[in-house]
Short mmCIF file of C-alpha atoms and ligand atoms in Angstrom, two decimals:
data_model
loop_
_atom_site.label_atom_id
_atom_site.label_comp_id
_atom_site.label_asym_id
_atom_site.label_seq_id
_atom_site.Cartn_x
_atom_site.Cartn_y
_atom_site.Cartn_z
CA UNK A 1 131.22 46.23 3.22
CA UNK A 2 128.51 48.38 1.64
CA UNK A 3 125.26 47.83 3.75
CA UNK A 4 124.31 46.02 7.27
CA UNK A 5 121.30 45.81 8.94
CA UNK A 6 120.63 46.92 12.36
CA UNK A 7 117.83 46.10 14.93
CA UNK A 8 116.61 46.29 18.90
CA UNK A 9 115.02 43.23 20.44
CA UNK A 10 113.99 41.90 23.68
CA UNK A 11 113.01 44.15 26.38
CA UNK A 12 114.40 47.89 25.58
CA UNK A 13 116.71 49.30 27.64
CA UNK A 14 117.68 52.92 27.85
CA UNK A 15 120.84 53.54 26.03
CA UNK A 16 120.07 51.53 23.11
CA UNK A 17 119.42 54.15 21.18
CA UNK A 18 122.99 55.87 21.95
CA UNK A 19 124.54 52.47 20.19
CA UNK A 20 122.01 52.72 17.37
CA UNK A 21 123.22 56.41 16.64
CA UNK A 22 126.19 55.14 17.47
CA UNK A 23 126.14 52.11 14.72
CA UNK A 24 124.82 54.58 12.21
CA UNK A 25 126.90 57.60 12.50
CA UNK A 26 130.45 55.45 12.63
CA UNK A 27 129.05 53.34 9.47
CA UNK A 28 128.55 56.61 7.68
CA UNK A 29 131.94 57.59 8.22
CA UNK A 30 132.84 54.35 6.67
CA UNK A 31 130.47 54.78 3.92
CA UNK A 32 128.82 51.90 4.90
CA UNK A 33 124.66 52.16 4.92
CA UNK A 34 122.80 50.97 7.99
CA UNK A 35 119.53 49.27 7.68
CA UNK A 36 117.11 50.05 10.44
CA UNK A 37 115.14 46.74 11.22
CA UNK A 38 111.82 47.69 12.73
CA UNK A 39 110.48 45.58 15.80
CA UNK A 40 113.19 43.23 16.37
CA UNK A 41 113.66 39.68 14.82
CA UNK A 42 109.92 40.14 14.06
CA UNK A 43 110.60 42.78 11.32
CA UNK A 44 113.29 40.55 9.64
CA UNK A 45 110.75 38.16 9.45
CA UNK A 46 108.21 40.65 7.83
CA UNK A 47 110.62 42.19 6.28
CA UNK A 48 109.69 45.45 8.00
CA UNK A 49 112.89 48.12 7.26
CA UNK A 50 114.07 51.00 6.13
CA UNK A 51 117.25 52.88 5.58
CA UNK A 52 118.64 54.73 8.72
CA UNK A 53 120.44 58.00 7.31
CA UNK A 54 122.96 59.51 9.81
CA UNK A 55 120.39 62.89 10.22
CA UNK A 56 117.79 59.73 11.46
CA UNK A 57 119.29 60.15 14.46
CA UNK A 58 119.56 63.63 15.75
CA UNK A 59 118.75 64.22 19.72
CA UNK A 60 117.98 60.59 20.23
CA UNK A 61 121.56 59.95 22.34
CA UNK A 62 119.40 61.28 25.56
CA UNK A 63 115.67 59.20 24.84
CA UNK A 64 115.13 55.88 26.34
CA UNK A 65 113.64 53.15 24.66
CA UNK A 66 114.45 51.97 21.04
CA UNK A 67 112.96 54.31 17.99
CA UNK A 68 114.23 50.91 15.77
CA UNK A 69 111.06 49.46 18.09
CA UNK A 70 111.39 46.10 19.47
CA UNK A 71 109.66 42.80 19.83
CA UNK A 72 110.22 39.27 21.48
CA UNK A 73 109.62 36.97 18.74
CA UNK A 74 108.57 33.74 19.06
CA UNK A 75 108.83 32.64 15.18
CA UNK A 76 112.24 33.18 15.00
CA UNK A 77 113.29 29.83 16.89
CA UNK A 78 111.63 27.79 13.69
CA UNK A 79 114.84 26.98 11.49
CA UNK A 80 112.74 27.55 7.97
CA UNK A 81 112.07 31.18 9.40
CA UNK A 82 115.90 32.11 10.18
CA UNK A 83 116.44 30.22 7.08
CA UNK A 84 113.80 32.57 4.84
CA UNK A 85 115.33 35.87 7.12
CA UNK A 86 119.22 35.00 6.17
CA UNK A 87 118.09 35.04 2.16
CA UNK A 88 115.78 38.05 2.78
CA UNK A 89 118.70 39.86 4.00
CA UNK A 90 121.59 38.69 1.24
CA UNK A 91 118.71 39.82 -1.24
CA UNK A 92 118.27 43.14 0.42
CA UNK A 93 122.43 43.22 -0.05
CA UNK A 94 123.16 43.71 3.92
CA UNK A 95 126.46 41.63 4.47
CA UNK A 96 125.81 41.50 8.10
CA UNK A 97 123.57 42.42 11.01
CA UNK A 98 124.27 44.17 14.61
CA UNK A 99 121.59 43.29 17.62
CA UNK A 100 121.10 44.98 20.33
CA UNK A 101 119.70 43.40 22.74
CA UNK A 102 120.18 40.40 25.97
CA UNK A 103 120.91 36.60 25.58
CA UNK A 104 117.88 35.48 23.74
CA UNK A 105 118.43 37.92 21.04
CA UNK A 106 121.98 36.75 20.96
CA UNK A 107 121.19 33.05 20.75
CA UNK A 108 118.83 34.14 18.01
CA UNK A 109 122.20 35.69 16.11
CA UNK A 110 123.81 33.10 17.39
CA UNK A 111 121.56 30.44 15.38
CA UNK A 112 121.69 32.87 12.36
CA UNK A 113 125.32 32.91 12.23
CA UNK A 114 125.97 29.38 12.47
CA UNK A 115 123.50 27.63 10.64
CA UNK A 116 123.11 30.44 8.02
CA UNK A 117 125.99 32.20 7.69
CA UNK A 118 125.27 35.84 8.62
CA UNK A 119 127.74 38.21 10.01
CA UNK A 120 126.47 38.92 13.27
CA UNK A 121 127.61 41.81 15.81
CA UNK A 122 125.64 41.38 19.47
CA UNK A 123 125.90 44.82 21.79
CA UNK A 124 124.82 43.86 24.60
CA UNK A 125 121.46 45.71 25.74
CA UNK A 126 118.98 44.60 28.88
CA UNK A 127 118.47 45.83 32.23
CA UNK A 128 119.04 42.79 33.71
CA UNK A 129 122.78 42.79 33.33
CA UNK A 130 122.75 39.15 33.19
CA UNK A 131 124.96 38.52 29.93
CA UNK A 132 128.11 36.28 30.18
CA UNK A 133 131.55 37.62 29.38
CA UNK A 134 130.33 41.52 30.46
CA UNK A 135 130.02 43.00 33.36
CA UNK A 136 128.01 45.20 32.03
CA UNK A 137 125.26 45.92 30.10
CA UNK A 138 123.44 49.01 28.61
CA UNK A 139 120.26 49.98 30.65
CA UNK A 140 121.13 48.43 33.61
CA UNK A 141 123.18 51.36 35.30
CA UNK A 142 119.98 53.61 34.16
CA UNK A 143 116.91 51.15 35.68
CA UNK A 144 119.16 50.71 39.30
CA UNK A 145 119.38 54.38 39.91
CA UNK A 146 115.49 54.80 39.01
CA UNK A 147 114.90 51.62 41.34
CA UNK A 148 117.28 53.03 43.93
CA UNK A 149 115.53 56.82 43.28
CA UNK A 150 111.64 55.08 43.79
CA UNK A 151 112.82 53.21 46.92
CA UNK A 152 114.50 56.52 48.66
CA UNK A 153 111.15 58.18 48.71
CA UNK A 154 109.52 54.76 49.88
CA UNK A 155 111.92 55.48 52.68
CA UNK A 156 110.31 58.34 53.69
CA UNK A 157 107.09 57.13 53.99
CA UNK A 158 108.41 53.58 55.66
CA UNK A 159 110.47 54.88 58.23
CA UNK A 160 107.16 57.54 59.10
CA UNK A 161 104.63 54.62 59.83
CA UNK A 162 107.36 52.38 61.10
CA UNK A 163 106.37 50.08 58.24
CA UNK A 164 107.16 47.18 56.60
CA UNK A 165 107.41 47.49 52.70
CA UNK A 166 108.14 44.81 50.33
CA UNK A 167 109.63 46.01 46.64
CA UNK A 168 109.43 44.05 43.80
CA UNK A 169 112.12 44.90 40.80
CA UNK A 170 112.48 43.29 37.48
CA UNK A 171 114.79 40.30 36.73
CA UNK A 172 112.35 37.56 36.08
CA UNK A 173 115.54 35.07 35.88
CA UNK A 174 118.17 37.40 37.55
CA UNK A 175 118.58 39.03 40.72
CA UNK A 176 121.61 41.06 39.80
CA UNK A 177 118.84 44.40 39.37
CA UNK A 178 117.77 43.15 42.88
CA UNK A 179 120.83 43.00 44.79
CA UNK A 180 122.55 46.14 43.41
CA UNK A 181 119.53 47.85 44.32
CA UNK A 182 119.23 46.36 47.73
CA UNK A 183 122.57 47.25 48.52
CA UNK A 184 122.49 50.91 47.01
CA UNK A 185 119.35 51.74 49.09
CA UNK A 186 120.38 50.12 52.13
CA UNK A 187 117.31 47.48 52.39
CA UNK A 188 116.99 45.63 55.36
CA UNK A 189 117.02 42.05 53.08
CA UNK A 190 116.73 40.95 49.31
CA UNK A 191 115.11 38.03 48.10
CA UNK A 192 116.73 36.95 44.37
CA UNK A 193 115.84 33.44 42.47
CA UNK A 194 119.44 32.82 42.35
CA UNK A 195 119.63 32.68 46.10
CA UNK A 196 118.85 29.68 48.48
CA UNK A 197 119.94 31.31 51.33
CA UNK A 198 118.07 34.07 51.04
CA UNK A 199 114.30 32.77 51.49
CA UNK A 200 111.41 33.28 53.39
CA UNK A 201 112.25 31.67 56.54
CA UNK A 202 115.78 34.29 56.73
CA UNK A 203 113.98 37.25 56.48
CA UNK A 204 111.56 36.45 59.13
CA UNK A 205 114.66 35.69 60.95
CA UNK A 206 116.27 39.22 59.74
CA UNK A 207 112.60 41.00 60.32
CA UNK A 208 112.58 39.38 63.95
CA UNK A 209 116.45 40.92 64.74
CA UNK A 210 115.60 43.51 63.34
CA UNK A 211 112.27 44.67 65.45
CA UNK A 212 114.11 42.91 68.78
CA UNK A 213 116.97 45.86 68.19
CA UNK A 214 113.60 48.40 67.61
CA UNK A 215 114.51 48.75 64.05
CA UNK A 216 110.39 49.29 63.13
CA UNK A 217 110.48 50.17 59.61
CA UNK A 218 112.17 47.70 56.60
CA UNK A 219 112.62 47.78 52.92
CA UNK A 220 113.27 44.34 51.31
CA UNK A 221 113.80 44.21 47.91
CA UNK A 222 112.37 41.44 46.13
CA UNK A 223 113.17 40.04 42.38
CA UNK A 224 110.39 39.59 39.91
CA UNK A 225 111.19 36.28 39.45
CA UNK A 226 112.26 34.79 43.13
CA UNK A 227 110.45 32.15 44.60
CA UNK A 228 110.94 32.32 47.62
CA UNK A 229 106.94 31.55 48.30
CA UNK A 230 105.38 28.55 46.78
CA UNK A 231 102.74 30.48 45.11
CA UNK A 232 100.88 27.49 43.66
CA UNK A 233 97.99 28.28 46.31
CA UNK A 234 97.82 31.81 45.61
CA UNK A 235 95.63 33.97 43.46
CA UNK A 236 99.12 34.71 41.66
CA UNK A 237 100.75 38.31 41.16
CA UNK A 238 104.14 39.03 41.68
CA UNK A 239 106.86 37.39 43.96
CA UNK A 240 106.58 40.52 46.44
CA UNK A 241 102.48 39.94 46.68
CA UNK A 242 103.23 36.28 47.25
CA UNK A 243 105.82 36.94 49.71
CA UNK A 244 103.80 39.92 51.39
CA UNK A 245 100.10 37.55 51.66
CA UNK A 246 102.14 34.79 53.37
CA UNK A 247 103.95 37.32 56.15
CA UNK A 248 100.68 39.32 56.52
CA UNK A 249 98.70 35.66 57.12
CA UNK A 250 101.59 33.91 59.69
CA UNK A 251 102.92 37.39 61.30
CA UNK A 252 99.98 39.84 60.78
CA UNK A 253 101.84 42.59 59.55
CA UNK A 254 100.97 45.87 58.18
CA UNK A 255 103.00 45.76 55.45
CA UNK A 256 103.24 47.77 51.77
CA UNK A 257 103.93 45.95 48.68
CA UNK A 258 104.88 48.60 45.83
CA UNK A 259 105.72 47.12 42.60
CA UNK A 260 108.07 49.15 40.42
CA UNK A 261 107.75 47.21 36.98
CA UNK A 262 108.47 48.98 33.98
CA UNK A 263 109.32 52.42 35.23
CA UNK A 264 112.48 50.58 35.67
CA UNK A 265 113.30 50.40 31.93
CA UNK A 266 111.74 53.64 30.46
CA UNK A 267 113.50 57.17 31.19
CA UNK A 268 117.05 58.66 30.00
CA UNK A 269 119.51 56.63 29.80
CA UNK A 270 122.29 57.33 32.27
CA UNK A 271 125.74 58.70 31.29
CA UNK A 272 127.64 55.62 31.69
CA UNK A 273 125.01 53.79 29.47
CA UNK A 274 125.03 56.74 26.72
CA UNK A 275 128.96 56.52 26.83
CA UNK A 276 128.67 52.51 26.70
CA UNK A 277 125.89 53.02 24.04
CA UNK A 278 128.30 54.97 21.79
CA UNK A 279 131.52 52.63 22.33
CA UNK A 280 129.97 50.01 21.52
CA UNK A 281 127.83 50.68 18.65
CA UNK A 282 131.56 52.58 17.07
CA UNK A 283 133.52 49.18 17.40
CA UNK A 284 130.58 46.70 16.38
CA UNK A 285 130.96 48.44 12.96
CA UNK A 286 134.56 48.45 13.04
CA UNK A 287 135.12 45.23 13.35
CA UNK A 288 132.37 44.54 10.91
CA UNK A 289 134.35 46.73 8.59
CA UNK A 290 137.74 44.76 9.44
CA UNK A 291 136.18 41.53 8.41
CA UNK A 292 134.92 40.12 11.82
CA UNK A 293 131.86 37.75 12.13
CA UNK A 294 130.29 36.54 14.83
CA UNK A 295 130.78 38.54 17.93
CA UNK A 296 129.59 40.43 20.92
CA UNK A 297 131.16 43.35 23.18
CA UNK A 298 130.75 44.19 26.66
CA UNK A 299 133.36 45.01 29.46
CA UNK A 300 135.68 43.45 31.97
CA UNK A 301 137.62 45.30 34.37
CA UNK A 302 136.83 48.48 32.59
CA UNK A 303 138.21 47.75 29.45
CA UNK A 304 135.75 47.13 26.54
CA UNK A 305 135.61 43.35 25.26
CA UNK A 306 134.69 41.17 22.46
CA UNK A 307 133.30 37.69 22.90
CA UNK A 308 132.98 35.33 20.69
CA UNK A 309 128.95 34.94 19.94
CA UNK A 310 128.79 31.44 21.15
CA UNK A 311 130.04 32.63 24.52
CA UNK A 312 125.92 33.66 24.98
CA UNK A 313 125.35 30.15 25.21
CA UNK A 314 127.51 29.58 28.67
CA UNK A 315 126.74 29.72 32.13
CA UNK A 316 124.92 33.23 32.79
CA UNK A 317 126.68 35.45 35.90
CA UNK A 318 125.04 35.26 39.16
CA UNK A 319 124.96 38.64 41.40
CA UNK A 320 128.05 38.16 43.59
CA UNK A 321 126.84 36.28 46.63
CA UNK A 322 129.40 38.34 49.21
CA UNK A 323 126.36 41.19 48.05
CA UNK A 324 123.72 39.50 49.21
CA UNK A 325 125.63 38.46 52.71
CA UNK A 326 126.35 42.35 53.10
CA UNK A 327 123.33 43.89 52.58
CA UNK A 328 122.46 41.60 55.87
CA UNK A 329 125.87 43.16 57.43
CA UNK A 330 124.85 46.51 56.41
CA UNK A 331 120.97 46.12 57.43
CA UNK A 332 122.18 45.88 61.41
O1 F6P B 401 114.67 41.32 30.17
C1 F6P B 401 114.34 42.56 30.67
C2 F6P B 401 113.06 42.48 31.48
O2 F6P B 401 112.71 43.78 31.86
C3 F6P B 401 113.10 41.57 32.70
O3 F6P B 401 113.69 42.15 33.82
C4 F6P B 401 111.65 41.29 32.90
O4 F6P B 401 111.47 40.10 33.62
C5 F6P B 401 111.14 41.19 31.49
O5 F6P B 401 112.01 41.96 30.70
C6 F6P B 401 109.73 41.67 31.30
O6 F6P B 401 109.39 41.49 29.98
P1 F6P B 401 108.10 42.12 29.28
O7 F6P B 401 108.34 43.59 29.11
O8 F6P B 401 108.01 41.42 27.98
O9 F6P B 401 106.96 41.87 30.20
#
């Protein structure tokens, strides 16, 4: 293998660029050039790229985002495009391509793979740690300790007023951001879209037990995407706005709503996701080199992994519901 092609996409995540330096430098040592892919799936379509020498990526281990750049790209699920991308790329001579990114850029190499016959290599990379066949994924360990770092000092100021504050994470499908969080900062509920039982009508419950034992001030964490409130009759926002109108309306409450949003994925990555970063992006090109296809890594029980790349099409984990049920045990 002479030359493979390398790109972000999806939402970035700090530590992707440790497994970018990490693709690069290991493929140098194997003499193998890397292709740097600019913007995602979007510049393989424009056929936006460069070469990505090994001195490319000096004191980037420690930088969040992605200097590859990134993109969700919508033109990518047309069949003539992926068709047009697969020749671009045996043209440009790279015998295979490593994403870094969550499921929809997986299903993306997924598509490529099977229906046009690129080498693929998926390392996992979101903050929403909601991949199947990995228990983890880079940028998530990062974004929960700046969630769990925001909501401390919230603390402060929630516990001085006696106050009610509602916290709204990211995870627009997943709650597994939500519920680590919730548990790590000790909030008195979380709300998750996952989750039936934990809706609107149990934390009034929990709020209610929770002012009856003169517990005054609350943090519940809430996940960008839970709908807990039918928001249809809403002026829209968040779930934590919707959530927050409706309590303020039926229970008059002087609540906070603080919405962390993307602070969550910018800032340096966190050791575990630097030393994930470089792990992975070592044995996607090793395997490359030994002749595998269409894979992606990740970890289970500790020990890293390799799945199969249609394994991004199953069932995507749920955050552990015995979470959820203690972070009501703990909130007593
Ligand atoms: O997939 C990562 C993520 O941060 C989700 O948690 C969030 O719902 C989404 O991306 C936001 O995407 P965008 O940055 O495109 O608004």
């Amino acid at each position: 293998m002479k030359r493979i092609g390398l790109l972000t996409s999806g939402g970035d995540a700090p530590g992707m660029n440790a497994a970018i330096r990490a693709v690069v430098r290991q493929a140098d040592a194997l003499d193998i050039e890397v292709i740097g892919i600019h913007q995602g799936f979007q510049g393989l379509v424009n056929r936006d790229w460069n070469p990505l020498p090994s001195r490319a990526c000096a004191n980037i281990l420690q930088r969040g985002g992605t200097i590859l750049h990134t993109a969700r790209c919508e033109a990518f699920h047309d069949p003539a495009v992926r068709e047009r991308a697969a020749s671009d790329l045996r043209a440009a001579g790279m015998e295979a391509l490593v994403v870094i990114g969550g499921d929809g850029s997986f299903t993306g190499a997924e598509l490529l793979h099977r229906f046009n016959g690129v080498k693929c290599a998926g390392i996992p990379g979101t903050i929403d740690n909601d991949l199947p066949g990995t228990e983890r994924t880079l940028g998530f360990d990062t974004a929960l300790n700046t969630a769990v770092e925001a909501i401390d000092r919230i603390r402060d100021t929630a516990s001085s007023h006696g106050r009610l504050f509602l916290v709204e994470v990211m995870g627009r499908r997943s709650g597994m951001l939500a519920v680590h969080t919730a548990i790590a900062c000790g909030a008195e509920a979380v709300l998750y879209p996952e989750s039936e039982e934990d809706n609107y009508e149990a934390l009034v419950e929990q709020l209610k037990s929770n002012w009856s034992r003169g517990k005054l001030s609350s943090i519940v964490v809430v996940a960008e995407g839970d709908q807990s409130v039918d928001a249809s009759h809403l002026m829209g926002g968040g779930a934590a706005f919707n959530i927050g109108e409706r309590l303020k309306r039926e229970h008059n409450l002087d609540l906070r709503v603080v919405v962390l949003g993307h602070v969550q994925r910018g800032g340096s990555p966190s050791a575990l996701d630097r030393i994930w970063g470089s792990r992975w992006g070592c044995e996607a090109v090793n395997r490359l080199a030994a002749g595998e296809d269409a894979f992606y890594l990740g970890t289970q029980a500790g020990q890293l992994v390799a799945r199969p790349l249609s394994y991004v099409l199953g069932p995507r984990p749920e955050p552990p519901k015995e979470l959820s049920a203690m972070v009501r045990v703990l909130a007593r």
